[in-house]
Amino acid sequence: MNRTPDVEDTLRRTLRQAAGQAPGLPAEAAASQVEARYRRRRQRRQALLAGAAVVVIAGGVAGGLRAADRAADRAATVTPDATATAAVSPPVSPAVSPPVSPPVSPAQSHAPSYDVKPEPIGSVWPEALREVPAKTPDGKKIQPILLLDDRTLLVSTWASFEKTDALYAYDLDTLALREITHVVTPEGTVLFASGFDAAGGHVAWWTQLKDGTAQIWAAPLTGGEARVIGSRELDERGVDKVEIVGDRVAFSARSGGVFTVPLGGGEVEPVANGAGMHLLSWPWIGTPGPYGAGEGTRYGLIRNLRTGETDRALVRDGERVHACGVTLCVGSSGAAPFHRMRDGSQQQELPGGMARTPPALDRFHVASVRYGRHAGGVALFDLRTGASADLGIPSKRTAGGFSLMRPGFDDDGRLLAYPVGDTLRVIDVTKIK
Amino acid sequence: MDGDARFAEFVAERGEALMRYGYVLAGNPHDAADLVQEALLKVRAAWPRLRSKDNPESYARTTMARLHIAAWRRRRREQLTWEPPDREHRDALPSGDERAMWLALSGLPRKQRAVLVLRYYEQLDDAEIAKVLGVSRGTVRSQASRALDKLRAAVPAEWSAVGEGAR
């Protein structure tokens, strides 16, 4: 034949034809085998957690209080989470395996037995760790905020304690710091710039003036002047969250109330059904908010602004559920901390004492733990596989126990960043497969 | 109806379609079945969330594309537990240019093949492909163009001679 079909055309036809020749799927068998395998994985993980001695550390622990839930939403669509773990089975600890067990791969020996210090993060998940200078060339401390992409960290510098004076894009490969904008603090500002979020080519944050006016700011990530895009009078507690959503910026007041303002500047408008509510992770809002008096389950009630769906997290008699995200809750029953689905299902023990934030990306948890009798540290746990790693954060012995700084995840639930000496450790948990 | 039953229903309804997709992605029935199984396992684990917020099928498809390009088989710990029924493939692609094309596809790097399958089988645009694979739009364009060049070279106009010769 002499026809010269277009390659794209042939390709389309070929793929369609080939698809028609695909092997069949024994659906019933497939579903039940997947179900069985899923349960086996879960049981193994539960056995691991149940078998581990979890010791709560006394002493001062500074913890991040940020909700790590936005990531759950975003990750499902934009981060490479889907490649993450389907192929990785949880580590098997010899201590809790059945007597006749298959040989355990040495690479999987970092089971969470917390009386033994886990291996350092650099050897457990080297792919997730970057180490960069913690100071600018002129000696200012770099404050990590969030990851703009795989290799770029949004950071700030402070003029004085918590008073941000500039935002930079920190290239983790070349170590170049590119200034994004000066953060001006107008006369009369009482709450300095905070709550940074970046999306859609912009970075946004809030400040508050003495008279109670909250100001929402934005600047282009490519660099440029920061400007106030909207203001709203709130009570003295300020704003609890800012999130860029398409061409608007959503935010909520610590005293309750969800609002949006155009990214390009304009009127601040209250969100329908947002009165008294707090922004969890757009389109989810909820109550009570993250800065409440500690009564009730934070985000125990949530509502989806798009679909109107509401959900109240299950709390059984005799247990405390401290906080929930869109998917998971953390709480404690007696002295045993747990994490589970909002509806109370899939409850599992949470390593390392009481937690105030649900696992990041529904999977990662940071906890201070005691290693043996005389040392403490901070470990990152992969709740899905049971693996854990020591973050290399030094602890100080105090009269009551240990004192250490525990880093918190960013709002995306993707980034853990903390200084160790002159080095800034940057951990991107989405790199953990 | 509980979550398990709905999951089983999902597998019954969409399993075959996922196998077709897995087959054009992987190029052979065994890898296709593995891809589907791993994707279903992930869907099952995320079921409560997927059911309320996302589309489980698109989640499964994204997972399969990413698993395929991640050379995930090396990390696999558990073996396939169901065997796809063996089918006679000799007559699967009877016409010469399609056979030649199918063979040429098997010579492409995984990422290039995935891009082509997403574009010409799933009919996604480049922005959607970029999102599924977690790469930039520029990468999608360059991978697609490189892959098409290779296919053009491998499936020349005189396709029938090549097609028969390859047999």
Short mmCIF file of N, CA, C and O in Angstrom, two decimals, chain B residues 37-140:
data_model
loop_
_atom_site.label_atom_id
_atom_site.label_comp_id
_atom_site.label_asym_id
_atom_site.label_seq_id
_atom_site.Cartn_x
_atom_site.Cartn_y
_atom_site.Cartn_z
N GLN B 37 -3.51 -3.32 39.68
CA GLN B 37 -3.60 -3.78 41.06
C GLN B 37 -3.04 -2.74 42.03
O GLN B 37 -3.64 -2.43 43.06
N GLU B 38 -1.87 -2.19 41.69
CA GLU B 38 -1.27 -1.20 42.59
C GLU B 38 -2.15 0.03 42.70
O GLU B 38 -2.31 0.62 43.76
N ALA B 39 -2.72 0.42 41.58
CA ALA B 39 -3.58 1.60 41.60
C ALA B 39 -4.83 1.34 42.43
O ALA B 39 -5.26 2.19 43.22
N LEU B 40 -5.39 0.15 42.29
CA LEU B 40 -6.60 -0.17 43.06
C LEU B 40 -6.30 -0.22 44.55
O LEU B 40 -7.11 0.20 45.38
N LEU B 41 -5.11 -0.70 44.88
CA LEU B 41 -4.74 -0.76 46.29
C LEU B 41 -4.68 0.65 46.88
O LEU B 41 -5.13 0.91 48.00
N LYS B 42 -4.15 1.55 46.07
CA LYS B 42 -4.05 2.93 46.53
C LYS B 42 -5.44 3.58 46.61
O LYS B 42 -5.73 4.33 47.53
N VAL B 43 -6.25 3.27 45.64
CA VAL B 43 -7.63 3.78 45.67
C VAL B 43 -8.35 3.26 46.91
O VAL B 43 -9.03 3.99 47.61
N ARG B 44 -8.13 1.97 47.20
CA ARG B 44 -8.79 1.38 48.37
C ARG B 44 -8.36 2.10 49.65
O ARG B 44 -9.18 2.40 50.52
N ALA B 45 -7.06 2.37 49.76
CA ALA B 45 -6.55 3.02 50.97
C ALA B 45 -7.12 4.43 51.12
O ALA B 45 -7.36 4.90 52.22
N ALA B 46 -7.36 5.07 49.99
CA ALA B 46 -7.84 6.46 50.04
C ALA B 46 -9.35 6.51 49.86
O ALA B 46 -9.91 7.59 49.69
N TRP B 47 -10.01 5.36 49.90
CA TRP B 47 -11.41 5.28 49.51
C TRP B 47 -12.33 6.26 50.23
O TRP B 47 -13.12 6.97 49.59
N PRO B 48 -12.24 6.36 51.55
CA PRO B 48 -13.20 7.25 52.22
C PRO B 48 -13.09 8.69 51.74
O PRO B 48 -14.09 9.38 51.59
N ARG B 49 -11.86 9.11 51.46
CA ARG B 49 -11.65 10.48 50.98
C ARG B 49 -12.08 10.60 49.52
O ARG B 49 -12.76 11.55 49.13
N LEU B 50 -11.69 9.63 48.72
CA LEU B 50 -11.98 9.70 47.29
C LEU B 50 -13.48 9.72 47.03
O LEU B 50 -13.96 10.40 46.14
N ARG B 51 -14.18 8.92 47.81
CA ARG B 51 -15.60 8.77 47.57
C ARG B 51 -16.31 10.11 47.73
O ARG B 51 -17.22 10.43 47.00
N SER B 52 -15.83 10.90 48.71
CA SER B 52 -16.56 12.14 48.96
C SER B 52 -16.00 13.31 48.16
O SER B 52 -16.73 14.22 47.82
N LYS B 53 -14.71 13.28 47.84
CA LYS B 53 -14.13 14.49 47.28
C LYS B 53 -13.63 14.38 45.86
O LYS B 53 -13.62 15.34 45.12
N ASP B 54 -13.14 13.21 45.50
CA ASP B 54 -12.48 13.12 44.22
C ASP B 54 -13.14 12.05 43.38
O ASP B 54 -14.02 11.35 43.82
N ASN B 55 -12.66 11.95 42.21
CA ASN B 55 -13.14 10.94 41.30
C ASN B 55 -12.17 9.76 41.39
O ASN B 55 -11.02 9.87 40.99
N PRO B 56 -12.61 8.61 41.93
CA PRO B 56 -11.67 7.50 42.14
C PRO B 56 -11.03 7.04 40.84
O PRO B 56 -9.87 6.66 40.82
N GLU B 57 -11.79 7.10 39.76
CA GLU B 57 -11.20 6.61 38.51
C GLU B 57 -10.07 7.51 38.03
O GLU B 57 -9.02 7.04 37.60
N SER B 58 -10.26 8.81 38.13
CA SER B 58 -9.19 9.67 37.64
C SER B 58 -7.99 9.57 38.58
O SER B 58 -6.84 9.64 38.15
N TYR B 59 -8.26 9.34 39.85
CA TYR B 59 -7.18 9.12 40.81
C TYR B 59 -6.40 7.86 40.42
O TYR B 59 -5.17 7.84 40.40
N ALA B 60 -7.14 6.81 40.08
CA ALA B 60 -6.49 5.56 39.68
C ALA B 60 -5.67 5.76 38.41
O ALA B 60 -4.54 5.29 38.30
N ARG B 61 -6.22 6.50 37.46
CA ARG B 61 -5.51 6.71 36.20
C ARG B 61 -4.25 7.53 36.39
O ARG B 61 -3.20 7.24 35.81
N THR B 62 -4.35 8.56 37.21
CA THR B 62 -3.16 9.35 37.50
C THR B 62 -2.11 8.48 38.18
O THR B 62 -0.93 8.51 37.83
N THR B 63 -2.55 7.69 39.14
CA THR B 63 -1.62 6.81 39.84
C THR B 63 -0.93 5.86 38.87
O THR B 63 0.28 5.66 38.93
N MET B 64 -1.69 5.31 37.96
CA MET B 64 -1.11 4.35 37.01
C MET B 64 -0.07 5.02 36.12
O MET B 64 1.01 4.46 35.89
N ALA B 65 -0.39 6.20 35.63
CA ALA B 65 0.57 6.89 34.76
C ALA B 65 1.86 7.17 35.52
O ALA B 65 2.97 6.97 35.01
N ARG B 66 1.70 7.61 36.75
CA ARG B 66 2.90 7.95 37.53
C ARG B 66 3.69 6.71 37.93
O ARG B 66 4.91 6.71 37.91
N LEU B 67 2.97 5.67 38.30
CA LEU B 67 3.67 4.43 38.64
C LEU B 67 4.44 3.93 37.44
O LEU B 67 5.57 3.48 37.55
N HIS B 68 3.81 4.03 36.30
CA HIS B 68 4.45 3.51 35.10
C HIS B 68 5.77 4.22 34.82
O HIS B 68 6.76 3.58 34.50
N ILE B 69 5.78 5.52 34.96
CA ILE B 69 7.03 6.22 34.64
C ILE B 69 8.01 6.19 35.80
O ILE B 69 9.16 6.53 35.64
N ALA B 70 7.58 5.77 36.96
CA ALA B 70 8.48 5.78 38.12
C ALA B 70 9.32 4.51 38.21
O ALA B 70 10.05 4.33 39.17
N ALA B 71 9.19 3.64 37.22
CA ALA B 71 9.95 2.38 37.27
C ALA B 71 9.74 1.72 38.62
O ALA B 71 10.66 1.30 39.31
N TRP B 72 8.48 1.65 38.97
CA TRP B 72 8.11 1.25 40.33
C TRP B 72 8.33 -0.23 40.60
O TRP B 72 8.34 -0.67 41.72
N ARG B 73 8.50 -1.01 39.56
CA ARG B 73 8.56 -2.45 39.78
C ARG B 73 9.72 -2.87 40.67
O ARG B 73 9.63 -3.83 41.41
N ARG B 74 10.78 -2.10 40.59
CA ARG B 74 11.93 -2.46 41.42
C ARG B 74 11.62 -2.40 42.90
O ARG B 74 12.21 -3.08 43.71
N ARG B 75 10.69 -1.55 43.26
CA ARG B 75 10.40 -1.38 44.68
C ARG B 75 9.30 -2.31 45.16
O ARG B 75 8.96 -2.34 46.32
N ARG B 76 8.74 -3.03 44.26
CA ARG B 76 7.57 -3.80 44.65
C ARG B 76 7.95 -4.92 45.61
O ARG B 76 8.92 -5.62 45.42
N ARG B 77 7.15 -5.07 46.62
CA ARG B 77 7.45 -6.09 47.62
C ARG B 77 6.48 -7.28 47.52
O ARG B 77 6.78 -8.35 47.94
N GLU B 78 5.32 -7.02 47.06
CA GLU B 78 4.36 -8.11 47.01
C GLU B 78 4.10 -8.48 45.57
O GLU B 78 4.01 -7.63 44.70
N GLN B 79 3.94 -9.73 45.36
CA GLN B 79 3.76 -10.20 43.99
C GLN B 79 2.30 -10.13 43.59
O GLN B 79 1.40 -10.14 44.41
N LEU B 80 2.14 -10.08 42.32
CA LEU B 80 0.82 -10.12 41.73
C LEU B 80 0.05 -11.34 42.22
O LEU B 80 0.57 -12.43 42.25
N THR B 81 -1.17 -11.14 42.64
CA THR B 81 -1.91 -12.28 43.17
C THR B 81 -3.01 -12.77 42.23
O THR B 81 -3.64 -13.76 42.50
N TRP B 82 -3.29 -12.03 41.20
CA TRP B 82 -4.19 -12.64 40.21
C TRP B 82 -3.49 -12.59 38.87
O TRP B 82 -2.76 -11.66 38.56
N GLU B 83 -3.70 -13.60 38.11
CA GLU B 83 -3.07 -13.68 36.80
C GLU B 83 -4.09 -13.26 35.75
O GLU B 83 -5.20 -13.76 35.73
N PRO B 84 -3.71 -12.36 34.90
CA PRO B 84 -4.65 -12.02 33.84
C PRO B 84 -4.82 -13.23 32.94
O PRO B 84 -3.87 -13.96 32.70
N PRO B 85 -6.04 -13.46 32.46
CA PRO B 85 -6.23 -14.58 31.56
C PRO B 85 -5.38 -14.36 30.31
O PRO B 85 -5.33 -13.26 29.77
N ASP B 86 -4.69 -15.38 29.90
CA ASP B 86 -3.86 -15.24 28.70
C ASP B 86 -4.74 -15.18 27.47
O ASP B 86 -5.66 -15.95 27.31
N ARG B 87 -4.42 -14.23 26.66
CA ARG B 87 -5.16 -14.14 25.40
C ARG B 87 -4.18 -14.27 24.25
O ARG B 87 -3.01 -13.95 24.38
N GLU B 88 -4.70 -14.71 23.18
CA GLU B 88 -3.87 -14.83 22.00
C GLU B 88 -3.64 -13.44 21.42
O GLU B 88 -4.58 -12.74 21.08
N HIS B 89 -2.39 -13.04 21.38
CA HIS B 89 -2.14 -11.68 20.91
C HIS B 89 -1.65 -11.62 19.47
O HIS B 89 -1.42 -10.55 18.95
N ARG B 90 -1.48 -12.77 18.88
CA ARG B 90 -0.92 -12.74 17.52
C ARG B 90 -1.84 -11.95 16.57
O ARG B 90 -1.39 -11.22 15.71
N ASP B 91 -3.11 -12.11 16.78
CA ASP B 91 -4.04 -11.45 15.86
C ASP B 91 -4.55 -10.12 16.38
O ASP B 91 -5.48 -9.55 15.84
N ALA B 92 -3.93 -9.69 17.45
CA ALA B 92 -4.45 -8.50 18.08
C ALA B 92 -4.41 -7.29 17.17
O ALA B 92 -5.33 -6.50 17.12
N LEU B 93 -3.31 -7.13 16.49
CA LEU B 93 -3.14 -5.93 15.67
C LEU B 93 -2.82 -6.36 14.26
O LEU B 93 -1.68 -6.36 13.83
N PRO B 94 -3.86 -6.73 13.56
CA PRO B 94 -3.62 -7.41 12.29
C PRO B 94 -3.01 -6.52 11.21
O PRO B 94 -2.28 -7.01 10.37
N SER B 95 -3.30 -5.25 11.24
CA SER B 95 -2.86 -4.48 10.09
C SER B 95 -1.43 -3.99 10.29
O SER B 95 -1.00 -3.74 11.42
N GLY B 96 -0.72 -3.90 9.24
CA GLY B 96 0.71 -3.64 9.28
C GLY B 96 1.13 -2.39 9.99
O GLY B 96 2.03 -2.42 10.83
N ASP B 97 0.49 -1.27 9.70
CA ASP B 97 1.00 -0.03 10.29
C ASP B 97 0.71 0.00 11.79
O ASP B 97 1.50 0.50 12.58
N GLU B 98 -0.38 -0.59 12.19
CA GLU B 98 -0.66 -0.60 13.62
C GLU B 98 0.30 -1.52 14.37
O GLU B 98 0.74 -1.21 15.47
N ARG B 99 0.62 -2.61 13.73
CA ARG B 99 1.57 -3.52 14.37
C ARG B 99 2.94 -2.85 14.49
O ARG B 99 3.58 -2.88 15.54
N ALA B 100 3.35 -2.20 13.41
CA ALA B 100 4.64 -1.52 13.44
C ALA B 100 4.63 -0.42 14.51
O ALA B 100 5.60 -0.23 15.24
N MET B 101 3.53 0.28 14.59
CA MET B 101 3.41 1.34 15.58
C MET B 101 3.48 0.78 17.00
O MET B 101 4.17 1.31 17.86
N TRP B 102 2.79 -0.31 17.22
CA TRP B 102 2.77 -0.93 18.55
C TRP B 102 4.18 -1.35 18.95
O TRP B 102 4.60 -1.16 20.09
N LEU B 103 4.91 -1.91 17.99
CA LEU B 103 6.28 -2.32 18.29
C LEU B 103 7.16 -1.09 18.54
O LEU B 103 8.00 -1.09 19.44
N ALA B 104 6.96 -0.07 17.74
CA ALA B 104 7.76 1.14 17.92
C ALA B 104 7.49 1.78 19.28
O ALA B 104 8.40 2.28 19.94
N LEU B 105 6.24 1.72 19.70
CA LEU B 105 5.89 2.28 21.01
C LEU B 105 6.68 1.59 22.13
O LEU B 105 7.09 2.22 23.09
N SER B 106 6.89 0.29 21.96
CA SER B 106 7.58 -0.43 23.03
C SER B 106 9.05 -0.02 23.14
O SER B 106 9.70 -0.30 24.13
N GLY B 107 9.55 0.66 22.11
CA GLY B 107 10.93 1.12 22.18
C GLY B 107 11.09 2.49 22.80
O GLY B 107 12.20 2.98 22.97
N LEU B 108 9.96 3.12 23.17
CA LEU B 108 10.05 4.47 23.74
C LEU B 108 10.35 4.42 25.24
O LEU B 108 9.94 3.50 25.93
N PRO B 109 11.06 5.42 25.74
CA PRO B 109 11.20 5.55 27.20
C PRO B 109 9.80 5.68 27.83
O PRO B 109 8.87 6.19 27.20
N ARG B 110 9.71 5.25 29.08
CA ARG B 110 8.40 5.19 29.74
C ARG B 110 7.68 6.54 29.75
O ARG B 110 6.48 6.62 29.54
N LYS B 111 8.45 7.60 30.02
CA LYS B 111 7.78 8.89 30.15
C LYS B 111 7.20 9.34 28.80
O LYS B 111 6.09 9.84 28.72
N GLN B 112 7.97 9.10 27.74
CA GLN B 112 7.49 9.49 26.42
C GLN B 112 6.24 8.70 26.05
O GLN B 112 5.28 9.25 25.51
N ARG B 113 6.27 7.43 26.36
CA ARG B 113 5.10 6.61 26.05
C ARG B 113 3.88 7.11 26.84
O ARG B 113 2.78 7.22 26.31
N ALA B 114 4.11 7.41 28.11
CA ALA B 114 3.00 7.88 28.94
C ALA B 114 2.41 9.17 28.38
O ALA B 114 1.19 9.34 28.33
N VAL B 115 3.28 10.07 27.95
CA VAL B 115 2.79 11.34 27.39
C VAL B 115 1.92 11.07 26.16
O VAL B 115 0.83 11.64 26.01
N LEU B 116 2.39 10.17 25.30
CA LEU B 116 1.61 9.87 24.10
C LEU B 116 0.27 9.22 24.43
O LEU B 116 -0.76 9.54 23.83
N VAL B 117 0.29 8.30 25.38
CA VAL B 117 -0.96 7.63 25.75
C VAL B 117 -1.95 8.64 26.33
O VAL B 117 -3.14 8.62 26.01
N LEU B 118 -1.42 9.54 27.14
CA LEU B 118 -2.32 10.53 27.73
C LEU B 118 -2.87 11.47 26.65
O LEU B 118 -4.02 11.87 26.69
N ARG B 119 -2.05 11.78 25.68
CA ARG B 119 -2.49 12.72 24.66
C ARG B 119 -3.40 12.06 23.63
O ARG B 119 -4.44 12.60 23.26
N TYR B 120 -3.01 10.87 23.16
CA TYR B 120 -3.74 10.30 22.02
C TYR B 120 -4.74 9.21 22.41
O TYR B 120 -5.60 8.87 21.63
N TYR B 121 -4.61 8.68 23.61
CA TYR B 121 -5.61 7.70 24.05
C TYR B 121 -6.57 8.33 25.06
O TYR B 121 -7.77 8.28 24.91
N GLU B 122 -6.01 9.01 26.05
CA GLU B 122 -6.85 9.68 27.03
C GLU B 122 -7.37 11.02 26.52
O GLU B 122 -8.28 11.60 27.11
N GLN B 123 -6.74 11.50 25.45
CA GLN B 123 -7.15 12.77 24.83
C GLN B 123 -7.10 13.95 25.78
O GLN B 123 -7.98 14.81 25.80
N LEU B 124 -6.05 13.98 26.59
CA LEU B 124 -5.85 15.12 27.48
C LEU B 124 -5.04 16.18 26.74
O LEU B 124 -4.27 15.86 25.84
N ASP B 125 -5.23 17.43 27.13
CA ASP B 125 -4.37 18.45 26.55
C ASP B 125 -3.07 18.53 27.36
O ASP B 125 -2.93 17.90 28.41
N ASP B 126 -2.12 19.31 26.87
CA ASP B 126 -0.79 19.30 27.48
C ASP B 126 -0.80 19.76 28.93
O ASP B 126 -0.04 19.27 29.76
N ALA B 127 -1.67 20.71 29.23
CA ALA B 127 -1.74 21.20 30.62
C ALA B 127 -2.23 20.08 31.53
O ALA B 127 -1.71 19.89 32.64
N GLU B 128 -3.21 19.35 31.06
CA GLU B 128 -3.74 18.24 31.87
C GLU B 128 -2.69 17.13 32.02
O GLU B 128 -2.54 16.55 33.10
N ILE B 129 -1.97 16.88 30.95
CA ILE B 129 -0.92 15.85 31.01
C ILE B 129 0.15 16.26 32.01
O ILE B 129 0.62 15.46 32.81
N ALA B 130 0.51 17.54 31.97
CA ALA B 130 1.53 18.04 32.89
C ALA B 130 1.09 17.80 34.33
O ALA B 130 1.88 17.40 35.19
N LYS B 131 -0.17 18.02 34.58
CA LYS B 131 -0.71 17.86 35.93
C LYS B 131 -0.69 16.38 36.35
O LYS B 131 -0.28 16.05 37.46
N VAL B 132 -1.12 15.53 35.44
CA VAL B 132 -1.15 14.10 35.76
C VAL B 132 0.25 13.59 36.07
O VAL B 132 0.46 12.87 37.04
N LEU B 133 1.22 13.97 35.25
CA LEU B 133 2.56 13.42 35.42
C LEU B 133 3.41 14.22 36.39
O LEU B 133 4.51 13.81 36.74
N GLY B 134 2.90 15.36 36.82
CA GLY B 134 3.66 16.19 37.75
C GLY B 134 4.91 16.78 37.11
O GLY B 134 5.97 16.86 37.72
N VAL B 135 4.80 17.14 35.84
CA VAL B 135 5.93 17.77 35.16
C VAL B 135 5.45 19.08 34.54
O VAL B 135 4.26 19.40 34.60
N SER B 136 6.37 19.84 33.94
CA SER B 136 5.97 21.11 33.36
C SER B 136 5.36 20.89 31.98
O SER B 136 5.56 19.84 31.36
N ARG B 137 4.64 21.89 31.52
CA ARG B 137 4.03 21.80 30.20
C ARG B 137 5.11 21.70 29.11
O ARG B 137 4.95 21.01 28.12
N GLY B 138 6.22 22.40 29.35
CA GLY B 138 7.32 22.35 28.40
C GLY B 138 7.86 20.93 28.27
O GLY B 138 8.19 20.48 27.16
N THR B 139 7.96 20.25 29.40
CA THR B 139 8.43 18.86 29.37
C THR B 139 7.48 17.99 28.56
O THR B 139 7.90 17.16 27.76
N VAL B 140 6.19 18.21 28.75
CA VAL B 140 5.21 17.43 28.00
C VAL B 140 5.43 17.64 26.50
O VAL B 140 5.51 16.69 25.72
#
